[in-house]
């Protein structure tokens, strides 16, 4: 018994599905057997009772007339013989005959502790009149009926139990052979399934027939193998995608431009190594911050807040922002940076973040400023050159037209400069020009401009004048500054200058004509004996034309 329980427990643990199936089969089969057996036994029980009832009816129909005749003839012996015949019938155990008027005849004995059934009928004599001779009560014992019923219950239950048990065992064996063992194979395959054995398909140990290829187990097996193939394809695609992601990640990390990736709220999510090198901020310390508030300067915060507000609006409207900003490194050093800001969109076209590319253009800015200075300033003296001087003159004339003021134009030429250059050398000449530019500049106020037109020629622009006499005052100051000697190559040299003056709009309202008139006035000053200044007069134009024709 213990061994049977051990095997049953092992079966329950090893094959729980089969064990539950067996339990359900036994349970429902037993219930069905009990119901069907109970119905069958009850039917047989009713048949036995009906048989006893029919026997009672037979006694009534078969013995009524003969018993009535015996009572009428008072033939006691015959009556007793008839009663004994009735008593000898199956299941009849007791007879009670009441004889009118007050006698009684009893035969047999009613057993104790058992159920009985009785049947009573009258004994009548039919003559000219109907006479009631007596009443016979027949008692039948139901012991045999109940005994047969108990025996049938035992036999039926035992038979049905063994039949159900063996059928259940057969069903379980069939289930184990055709289903459960393959499910166990699938479970074992699933437990051992990993990324290392994707190439091994699931195979069931059963014949390869058309029925087996189309049943549910084959469908599940095919589904698992298809899942394995899809997983294998997904892994290969994932490896390719991961390689692409690694490549793009390396490209971003090793990019020569600084890269910032922000979320929808412009909070920094990623910063590459170039950004750290460029700004000095560690990526870990700026994660979650806005790119415009990295600096700790309150003034920089206000400027950056307005700048990034305009950047955000343009990116939302146009889709890109590109420009140059003056950024601040972590150590407080400022540098020029070129930024490109674009949104990062998903498959639906919605912005999920923002990409900020930056490049240090400080060197380029310095080159641009140097080129701009070279294009607009004299390299030797640092004064504005002819091009910048003409631009400032045009601006001064435009402002004078609006304000109804005067503009003075002074044309200066150093006297005997060629002689200095030839005798003392070009280095001395250059030093002379530098010192002359300094002396001229010292005589002017902040809004005035002094420019070198080339060689030893200088141009002075005096905007916002109230009267022509102001130009004379400036000219006198310049002549006084030229009075002290110049020290060239350890030798004192006296150099003077001649100044020609033209006034807008008195002499002309055109910048080109003003320069020509100032040049003509300068030649007039030279004819005066040098170290002098002269205002333009209309007749100087004719003298200038005559001199040009003579030359």
CSV table of N, CA and C in Angstrom, one decimal, residues 5 67 77 85 170 175 195 345 359 422 485 501-502:
chain,number,residue,atom,x,y,z
A,5,UNK,N,1.1,4.3,-2.8
A,5,UNK,CA,1.0,5.7,-2.5
A,5,UNK,C,2.2,6.5,-3.0
A,67,UNK,N,-61.7,-20.2,-2.1
A,67,UNK,CA,-61.8,-20.0,-0.6
A,67,UNK,C,-63.2,-19.7,-0.2
A,77,UNK,N,-60.8,-28.4,6.3
A,77,UNK,CA,-59.6,-29.1,5.8
A,77,UNK,C,-59.2,-28.5,4.5
A,85,UNK,N,-51.3,-23.6,0.5
A,85,UNK,CA,-50.8,-23.4,-0.8
A,85,UNK,C,-50.4,-22.0,-1.1
A,170,UNK,N,-6.4,3.6,-19.2
A,170,UNK,CA,-6.2,3.6,-20.6
A,170,UNK,C,-6.1,5.0,-21.2
A,175,UNK,N,-3.3,9.6,-23.3
A,175,UNK,CA,-2.9,11.0,-23.2
A,175,UNK,C,-1.4,11.2,-23.0
A,195,UNK,N,19.7,32.1,-26.1
A,195,UNK,CA,20.2,32.7,-27.3
A,195,UNK,C,21.4,31.9,-27.9
A,345,UNK,N,13.1,64.7,-34.4
A,345,UNK,CA,11.7,64.3,-34.6
A,345,UNK,C,11.5,62.8,-34.6
A,359,UNK,N,30.7,75.0,-32.6
A,359,UNK,CA,32.1,75.0,-33.1
A,359,UNK,C,32.8,76.3,-32.6
A,422,UNK,N,64.4,110.1,-48.9
A,422,UNK,CA,65.6,109.8,-49.7
A,422,UNK,C,66.9,109.9,-48.9
A,485,UNK,N,60.7,119.6,-33.3
A,485,UNK,CA,61.4,118.7,-34.3
A,485,UNK,C,61.0,117.3,-34.0
A,501,UNK,N,41.4,123.2,-46.7
A,501,UNK,CA,40.2,123.0,-46.0
A,501,UNK,C,39.0,123.3,-46.9
A,502,UNK,N,38.0,122.4,-46.9
A,502,UNK,CA,36.7,122.6,-47.6
A,502,UNK,C,35.6,122.3,-46.6
